[in-house]
CSV table of C-alpha atoms in Angstrom, one decimal:
chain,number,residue,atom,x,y,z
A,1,UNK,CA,82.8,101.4,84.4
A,2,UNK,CA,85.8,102.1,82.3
A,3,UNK,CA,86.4,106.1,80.7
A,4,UNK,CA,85.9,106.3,76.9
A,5,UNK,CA,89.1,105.5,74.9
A,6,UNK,CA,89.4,106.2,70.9
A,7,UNK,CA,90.4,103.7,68.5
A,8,UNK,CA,93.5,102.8,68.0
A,9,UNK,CA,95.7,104.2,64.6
A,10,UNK,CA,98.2,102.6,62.7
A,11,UNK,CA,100.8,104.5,60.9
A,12,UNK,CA,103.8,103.1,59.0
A,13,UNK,CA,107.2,103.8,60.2
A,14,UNK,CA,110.3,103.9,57.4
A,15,UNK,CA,113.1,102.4,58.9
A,16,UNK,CA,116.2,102.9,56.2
A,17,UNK,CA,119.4,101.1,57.4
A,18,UNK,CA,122.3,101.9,55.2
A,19,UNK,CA,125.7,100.7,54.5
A,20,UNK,CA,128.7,102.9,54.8
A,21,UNK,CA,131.4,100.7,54.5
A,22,UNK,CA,132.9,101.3,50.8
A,23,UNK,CA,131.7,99.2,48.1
A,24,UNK,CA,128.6,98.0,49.9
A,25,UNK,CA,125.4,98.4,48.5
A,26,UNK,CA,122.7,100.3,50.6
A,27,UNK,CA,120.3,98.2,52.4
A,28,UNK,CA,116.9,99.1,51.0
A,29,UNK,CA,114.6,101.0,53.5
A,30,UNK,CA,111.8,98.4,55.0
A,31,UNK,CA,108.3,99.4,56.2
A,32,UNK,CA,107.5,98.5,59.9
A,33,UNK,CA,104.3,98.8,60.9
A,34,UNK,CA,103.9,100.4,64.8
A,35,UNK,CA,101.0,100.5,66.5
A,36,UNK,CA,100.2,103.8,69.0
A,37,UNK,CA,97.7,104.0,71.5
A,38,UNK,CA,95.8,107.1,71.4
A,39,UNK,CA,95.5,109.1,74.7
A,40,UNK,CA,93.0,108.9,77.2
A,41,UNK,CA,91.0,112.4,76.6
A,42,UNK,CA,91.4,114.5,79.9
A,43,UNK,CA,87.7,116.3,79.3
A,44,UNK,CA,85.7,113.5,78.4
A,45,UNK,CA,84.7,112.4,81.3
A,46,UNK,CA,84.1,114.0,84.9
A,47,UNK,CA,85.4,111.1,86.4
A,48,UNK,CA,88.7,111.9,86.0
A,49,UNK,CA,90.7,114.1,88.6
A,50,UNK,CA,93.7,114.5,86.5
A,51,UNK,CA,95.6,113.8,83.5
A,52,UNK,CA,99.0,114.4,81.9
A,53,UNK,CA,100.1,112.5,78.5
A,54,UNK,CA,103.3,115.5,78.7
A,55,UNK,CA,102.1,116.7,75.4
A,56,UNK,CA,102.4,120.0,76.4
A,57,UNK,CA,106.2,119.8,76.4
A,58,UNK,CA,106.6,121.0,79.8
A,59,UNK,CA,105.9,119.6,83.3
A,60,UNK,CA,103.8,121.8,84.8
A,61,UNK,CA,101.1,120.5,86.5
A,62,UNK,CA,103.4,118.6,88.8
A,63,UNK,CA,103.2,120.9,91.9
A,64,UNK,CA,106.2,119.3,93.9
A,65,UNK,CA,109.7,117.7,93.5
A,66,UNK,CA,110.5,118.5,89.7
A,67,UNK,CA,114.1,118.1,89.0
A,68,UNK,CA,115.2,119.0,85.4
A,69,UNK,CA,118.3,117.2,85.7
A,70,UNK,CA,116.5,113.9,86.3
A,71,UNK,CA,112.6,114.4,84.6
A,72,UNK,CA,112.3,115.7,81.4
A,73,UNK,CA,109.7,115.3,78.7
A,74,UNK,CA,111.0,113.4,75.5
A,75,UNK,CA,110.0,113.6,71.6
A,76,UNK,CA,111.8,110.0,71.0
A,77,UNK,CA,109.7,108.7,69.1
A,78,UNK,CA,110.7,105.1,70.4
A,79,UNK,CA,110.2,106.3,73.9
A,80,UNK,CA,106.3,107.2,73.4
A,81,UNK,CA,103.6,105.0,74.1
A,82,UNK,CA,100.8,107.5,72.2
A,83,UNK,CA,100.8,111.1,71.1
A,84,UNK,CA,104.2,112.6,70.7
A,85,UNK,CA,106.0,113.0,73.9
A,86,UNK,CA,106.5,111.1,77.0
A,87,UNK,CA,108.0,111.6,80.4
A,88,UNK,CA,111.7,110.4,80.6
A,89,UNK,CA,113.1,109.9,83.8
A,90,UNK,CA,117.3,109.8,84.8
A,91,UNK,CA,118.4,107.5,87.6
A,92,UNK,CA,122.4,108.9,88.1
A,93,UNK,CA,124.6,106.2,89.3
A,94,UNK,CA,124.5,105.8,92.8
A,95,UNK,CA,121.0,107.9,93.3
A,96,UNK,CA,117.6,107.8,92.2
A,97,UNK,CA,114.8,109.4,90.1
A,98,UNK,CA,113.0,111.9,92.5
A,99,UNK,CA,109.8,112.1,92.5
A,100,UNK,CA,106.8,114.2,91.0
A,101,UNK,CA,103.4,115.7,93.0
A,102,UNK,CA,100.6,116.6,92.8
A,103,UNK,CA,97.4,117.9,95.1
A,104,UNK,CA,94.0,117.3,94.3
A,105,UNK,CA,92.8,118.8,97.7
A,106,UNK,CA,90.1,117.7,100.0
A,107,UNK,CA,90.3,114.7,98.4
A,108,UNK,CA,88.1,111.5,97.9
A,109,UNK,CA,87.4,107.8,99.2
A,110,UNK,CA,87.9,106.1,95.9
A,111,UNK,CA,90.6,106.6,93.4
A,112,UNK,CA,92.1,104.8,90.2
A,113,UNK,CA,95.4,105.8,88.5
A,114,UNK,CA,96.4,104.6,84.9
A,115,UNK,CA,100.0,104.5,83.8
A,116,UNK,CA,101.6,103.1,81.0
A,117,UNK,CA,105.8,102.8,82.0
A,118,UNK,CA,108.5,101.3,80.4
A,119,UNK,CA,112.4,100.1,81.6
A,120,UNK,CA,115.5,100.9,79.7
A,121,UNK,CA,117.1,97.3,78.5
A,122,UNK,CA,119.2,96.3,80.5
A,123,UNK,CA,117.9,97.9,84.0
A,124,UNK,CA,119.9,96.9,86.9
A,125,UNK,CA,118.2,97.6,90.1
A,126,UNK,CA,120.0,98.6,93.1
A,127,UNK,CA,119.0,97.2,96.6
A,128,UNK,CA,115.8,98.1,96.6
A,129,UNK,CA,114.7,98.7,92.8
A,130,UNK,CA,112.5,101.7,92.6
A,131,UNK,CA,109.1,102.9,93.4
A,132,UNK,CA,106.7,104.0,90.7
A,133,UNK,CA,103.3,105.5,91.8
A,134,UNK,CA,101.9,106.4,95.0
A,135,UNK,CA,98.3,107.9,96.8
A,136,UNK,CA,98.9,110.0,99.8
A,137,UNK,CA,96.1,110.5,102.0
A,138,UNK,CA,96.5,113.5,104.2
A,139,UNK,CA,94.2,115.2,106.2
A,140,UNK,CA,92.0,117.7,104.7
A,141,UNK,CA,93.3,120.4,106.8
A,142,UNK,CA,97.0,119.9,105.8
A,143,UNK,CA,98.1,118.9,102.7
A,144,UNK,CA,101.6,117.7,103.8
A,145,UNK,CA,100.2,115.8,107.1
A,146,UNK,CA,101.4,112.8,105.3
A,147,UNK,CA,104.9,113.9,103.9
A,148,UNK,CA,107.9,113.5,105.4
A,149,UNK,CA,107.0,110.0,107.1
A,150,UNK,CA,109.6,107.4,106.3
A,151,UNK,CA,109.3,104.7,108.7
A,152,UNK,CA,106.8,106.3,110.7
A,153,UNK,CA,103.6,104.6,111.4
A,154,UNK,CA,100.0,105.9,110.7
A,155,UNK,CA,98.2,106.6,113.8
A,156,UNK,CA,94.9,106.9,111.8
A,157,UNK,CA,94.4,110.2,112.5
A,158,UNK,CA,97.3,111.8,110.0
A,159,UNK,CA,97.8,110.0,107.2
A,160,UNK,CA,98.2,107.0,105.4
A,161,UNK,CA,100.0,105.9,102.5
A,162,UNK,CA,98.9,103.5,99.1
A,163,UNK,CA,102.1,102.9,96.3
A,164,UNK,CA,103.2,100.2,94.2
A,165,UNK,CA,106.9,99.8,93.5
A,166,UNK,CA,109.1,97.2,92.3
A,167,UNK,CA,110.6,94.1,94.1
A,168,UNK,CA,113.4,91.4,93.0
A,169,UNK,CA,113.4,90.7,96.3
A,170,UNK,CA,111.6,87.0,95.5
A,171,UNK,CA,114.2,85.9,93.0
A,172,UNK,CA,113.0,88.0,90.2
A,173,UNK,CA,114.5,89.4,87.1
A,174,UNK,CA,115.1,93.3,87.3
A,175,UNK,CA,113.0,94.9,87.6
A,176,UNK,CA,111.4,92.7,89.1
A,177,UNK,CA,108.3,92.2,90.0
A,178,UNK,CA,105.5,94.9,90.6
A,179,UNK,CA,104.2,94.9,94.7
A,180,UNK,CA,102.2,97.0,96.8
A,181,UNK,CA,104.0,99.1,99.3
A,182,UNK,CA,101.6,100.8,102.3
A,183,UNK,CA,101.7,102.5,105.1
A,184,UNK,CA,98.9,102.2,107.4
A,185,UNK,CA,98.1,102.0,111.4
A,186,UNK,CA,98.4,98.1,111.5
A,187,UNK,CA,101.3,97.7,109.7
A,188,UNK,CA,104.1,95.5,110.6
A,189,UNK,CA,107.0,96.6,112.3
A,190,UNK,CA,110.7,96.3,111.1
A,191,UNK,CA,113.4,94.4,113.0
A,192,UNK,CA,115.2,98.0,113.4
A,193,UNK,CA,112.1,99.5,115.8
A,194,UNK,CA,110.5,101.4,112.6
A,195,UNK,CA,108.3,100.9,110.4
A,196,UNK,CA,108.9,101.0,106.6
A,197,UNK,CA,106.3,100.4,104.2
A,198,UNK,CA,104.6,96.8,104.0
A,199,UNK,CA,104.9,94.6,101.2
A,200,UNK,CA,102.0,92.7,99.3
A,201,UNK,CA,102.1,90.4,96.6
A,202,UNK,CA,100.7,90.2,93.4
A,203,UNK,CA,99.0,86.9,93.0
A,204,UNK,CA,100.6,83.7,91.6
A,205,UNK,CA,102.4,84.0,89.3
A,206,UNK,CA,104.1,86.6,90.0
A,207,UNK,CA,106.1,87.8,86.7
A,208,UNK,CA,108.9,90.5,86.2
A,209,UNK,CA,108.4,93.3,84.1
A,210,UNK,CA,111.0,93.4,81.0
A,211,UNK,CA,113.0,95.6,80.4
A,212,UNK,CA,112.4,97.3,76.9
A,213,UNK,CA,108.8,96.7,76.9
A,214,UNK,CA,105.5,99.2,77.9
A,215,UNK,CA,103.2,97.9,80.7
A,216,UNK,CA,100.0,99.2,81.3
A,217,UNK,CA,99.2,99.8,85.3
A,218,UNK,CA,96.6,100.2,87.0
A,219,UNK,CA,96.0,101.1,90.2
A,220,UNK,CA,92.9,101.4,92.7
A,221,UNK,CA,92.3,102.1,96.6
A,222,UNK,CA,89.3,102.2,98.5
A,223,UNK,CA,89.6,103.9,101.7
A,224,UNK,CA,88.0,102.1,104.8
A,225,UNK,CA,84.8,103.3,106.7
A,226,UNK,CA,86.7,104.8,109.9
A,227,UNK,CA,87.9,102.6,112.1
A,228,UNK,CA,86.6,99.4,110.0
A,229,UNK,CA,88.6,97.0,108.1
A,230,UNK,CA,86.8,97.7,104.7
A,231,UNK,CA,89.3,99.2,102.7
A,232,UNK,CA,91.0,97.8,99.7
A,233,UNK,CA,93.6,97.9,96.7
A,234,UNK,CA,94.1,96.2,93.8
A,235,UNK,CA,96.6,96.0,90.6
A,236,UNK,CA,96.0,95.3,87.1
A,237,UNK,CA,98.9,94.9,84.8
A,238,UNK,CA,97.9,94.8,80.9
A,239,UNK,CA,94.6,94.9,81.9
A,240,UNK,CA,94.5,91.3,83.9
A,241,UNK,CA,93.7,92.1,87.5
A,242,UNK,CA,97.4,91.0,89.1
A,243,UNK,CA,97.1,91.5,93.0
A,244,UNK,CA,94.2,92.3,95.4
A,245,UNK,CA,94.1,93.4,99.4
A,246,UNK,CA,90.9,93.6,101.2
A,247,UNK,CA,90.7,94.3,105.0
A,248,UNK,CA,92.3,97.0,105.2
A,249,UNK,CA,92.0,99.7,107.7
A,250,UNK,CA,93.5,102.8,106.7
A,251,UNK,CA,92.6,105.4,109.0
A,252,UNK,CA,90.1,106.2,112.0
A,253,UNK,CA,89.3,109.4,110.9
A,254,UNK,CA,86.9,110.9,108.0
A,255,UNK,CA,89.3,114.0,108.1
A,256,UNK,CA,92.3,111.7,106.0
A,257,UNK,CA,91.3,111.2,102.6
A,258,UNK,CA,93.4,110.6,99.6
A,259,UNK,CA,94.2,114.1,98.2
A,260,UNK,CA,98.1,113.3,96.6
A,261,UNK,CA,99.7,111.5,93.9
A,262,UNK,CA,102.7,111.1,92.9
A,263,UNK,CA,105.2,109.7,90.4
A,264,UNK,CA,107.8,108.0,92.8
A,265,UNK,CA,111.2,107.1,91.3
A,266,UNK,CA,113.2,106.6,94.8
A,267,UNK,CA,115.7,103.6,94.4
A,268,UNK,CA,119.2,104.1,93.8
A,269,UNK,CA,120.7,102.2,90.6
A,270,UNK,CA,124.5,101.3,90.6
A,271,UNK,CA,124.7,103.0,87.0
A,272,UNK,CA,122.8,105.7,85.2
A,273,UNK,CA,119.6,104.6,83.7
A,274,UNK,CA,116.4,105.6,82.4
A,275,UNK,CA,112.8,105.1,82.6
A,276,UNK,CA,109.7,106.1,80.8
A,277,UNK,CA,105.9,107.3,81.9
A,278,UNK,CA,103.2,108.2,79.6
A,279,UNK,CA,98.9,108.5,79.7
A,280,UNK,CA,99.2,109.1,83.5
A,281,UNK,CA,95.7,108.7,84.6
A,282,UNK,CA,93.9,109.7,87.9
A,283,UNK,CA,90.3,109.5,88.2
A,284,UNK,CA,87.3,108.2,90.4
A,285,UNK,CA,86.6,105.2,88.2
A,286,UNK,CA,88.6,102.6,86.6
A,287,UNK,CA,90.2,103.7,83.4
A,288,UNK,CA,91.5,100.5,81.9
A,289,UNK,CA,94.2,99.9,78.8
A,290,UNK,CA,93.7,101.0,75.9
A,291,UNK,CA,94.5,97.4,74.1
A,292,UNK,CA,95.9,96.0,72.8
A,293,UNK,CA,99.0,97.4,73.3
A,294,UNK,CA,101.8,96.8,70.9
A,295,UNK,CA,105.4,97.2,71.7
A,296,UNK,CA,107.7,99.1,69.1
A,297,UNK,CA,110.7,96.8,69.9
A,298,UNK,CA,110.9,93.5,70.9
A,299,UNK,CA,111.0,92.0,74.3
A,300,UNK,CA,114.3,92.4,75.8
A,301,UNK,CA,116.0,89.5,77.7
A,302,UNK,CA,115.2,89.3,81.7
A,303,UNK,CA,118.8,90.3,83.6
A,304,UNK,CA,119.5,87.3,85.3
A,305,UNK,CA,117.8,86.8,88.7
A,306,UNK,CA,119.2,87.4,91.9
C-alpha cells in the first residue's frame, strides 16, 4: 500500500540573464518551466512514524548529532525538491557530514523510509564515499544498546544495524553506486579481526547516482522471527525496486526492534562539498515517489570512474 500523495503543480520560473559588458544588449528573460513535487503530508496517514520536509526552518526533531556548522536548512530554491526548504549538508575537506537521530522508541518489526537526496556536481568521494540513511534496532530497554558499535558484531541479543550508503568501490562513477551496509550476527568478518558493516548489491545493473540530479530512495526492513532467517531489505531508487536481501537473521531476541533512524553522512571528502535531503519519510508502509520527478537542472556529467 503506498501513503496518499497530492498532485503535482507546475509553476513557471523567470530566468532573466543579462549582459553587463558595455554596448551589449540585454538578453531577454526566458520562461522555464520547473516541476515541484508536493510533500508527503505527515497527518494523513497513521502509517507514518515520522516526517520532516525542514519546512519549519529549523532542525528540531532530530534528537542527536546536529552540527550547525555542517547541517543546515536551505531556502535555495534550486536546492529543494518540494515546498520551500531543504536540508543542506557540508562535508569540510578532509571530514565528513555527521549525522542526524532520531528515536521512535519501543519500536517496530517493519519499517519504510522515503528520501529524496541530491549530489553537488562535481562530488568527489573520498575512500569510502559516504553513508546516507540508516535503521538502528536497539533493545527496547536501552535506546543506545546499538550506538557506539563500529566493527563490533551483533550478538542478537543487543542490536543490529540496516543502512544504505554509497560505494565506487565496483568501478563506479562518484558517487557511486547505492549498497546496503548491515550489521547483523552472521556477518562476515574483516581481514583485520573486526567486523565492519557487510556490503550488498543492488541488482544488475548497478548504476551511479549523478551528481546534480534528485533521486528518490526508498528503503525497507523486515525484521526476522527470532532466531529464524526471515528477515529482509530491499531498495527502490526512482520508484524501480533496485536491490533485495532475504534470509536474513537479524537478532535472536524479540527485545531488539528497530526504534532509530538516522541521516548518516560519515565519509570523508578530499574537498568541501555539499549534499542535499528533502521529504524524509519514516513510516510502517511503503511510501513510494511522488512521480514523476523532474530535475531543475540537467544531468551533470559522471566523474570519471575509479
Amino acid at each position: 500500500m503506498y501513503l496518499p500523495v497530492r498532485f503535482l503543480t507546475r509553476s513557471l520560473v523567470l530566468v532573466a540573464l543579462f549582459a553587463l559588458s558595455a554596448g551589449c544588449s540585454p538578453v531577454q528573460p526566458v520562461s522555464v518551466e520547473v516541476m515541484r513535487v508536493p510533500e508527503t503530508p505527515c497527518t494523513d496517514n497513521q502509517a507514518i512514524i515520522f516526517c520532516d520536509g525542514f519546512e519549519s526552518g529549523t532542525l528540531g526533531l532530530w534528537q542527536d548529532g546536529v552540527d550547525s556548522s555542517r547541517q543546515k536548512v536551505t531556502a535555495v530554491d534550486s536546492d529543494v525538491v518540494s515546498g520551500r526548504r531543504s536540508l543542506e549538508v557540508v562535508y569540510p575537506a578532509g571530514d565528513d557530514g555527521g549525522w542526524m537521530t532520531r528515536w521512535f522508541m519501543p519500536g517496530h518489526d517493519h519499517v519504510f523510509a522515503r528520501i529524496y537526496v541530491r549530489f553537488q556536481p562535481g562530488w568527489r568521494c573520498g575512500g569510502n564515499c559516504t553513508k546516507l540513511i540508516a535503521f538502528y534496532a536497539n533493545r527496547v530497554d536501552d535506546r543506545w544498546s546499538g550506538f557506539g558499535k563500529a566493527g563490533i558484531r551483533p550478538t542478537g541479543q543487543d542490536y543490529f544495524y540496516a543502512g544504505l550508503a554509497t560505494s565506487n568501490w565496483h568501478r563506479q562513477p562518484d558517487p557511486g553506486e547505492i549498497i546496503f551496509y548491515s550489521y547483523h550476527p552472521e556477518m562476515r568478518q574483516a581481514k583485520d579481526g573486526r567486523f565492519w558493516g557487510n556490503f550488498s548489491y543492488q541488482d544488475d545493473p548497478r548504476d551511479a547516482l549523478r551528481p546534480g540530479r534528485w533521486y528518490c530512495v526508498e528503503f525497507e526492513v523486515q525484521a526476522n522471527s527470532p532466531g529464524q532467517h526471515d528477515g529482509y531489505q530491499n531498495m527502490w531508487i526512482d520508484g524501480m525496486l533496485r536491490g533485495r536481501v532475504s534470509g536474513m537473521r537479524w537478532r535472536d531476541s524479540p527485545d531488539v526492534r528497530i526504534n532509530a533512524f538516522q541521516l548518516t553522512f560519515s565519509g570523508a571528502v578530499p574537498v568541501t562539498e555539499r549534499m542535499w535531503m528533502d521529504d524524509v519519510v519514516v513510516s510502517t508502509e511503503r511510501v513510494g515517489c511522488n512521480r514523476p520527478l523532474v530535475n531543475d537542472t540537467a544531468d551533470q556529467a559522471a566523474t570519471a570512474p575509479r
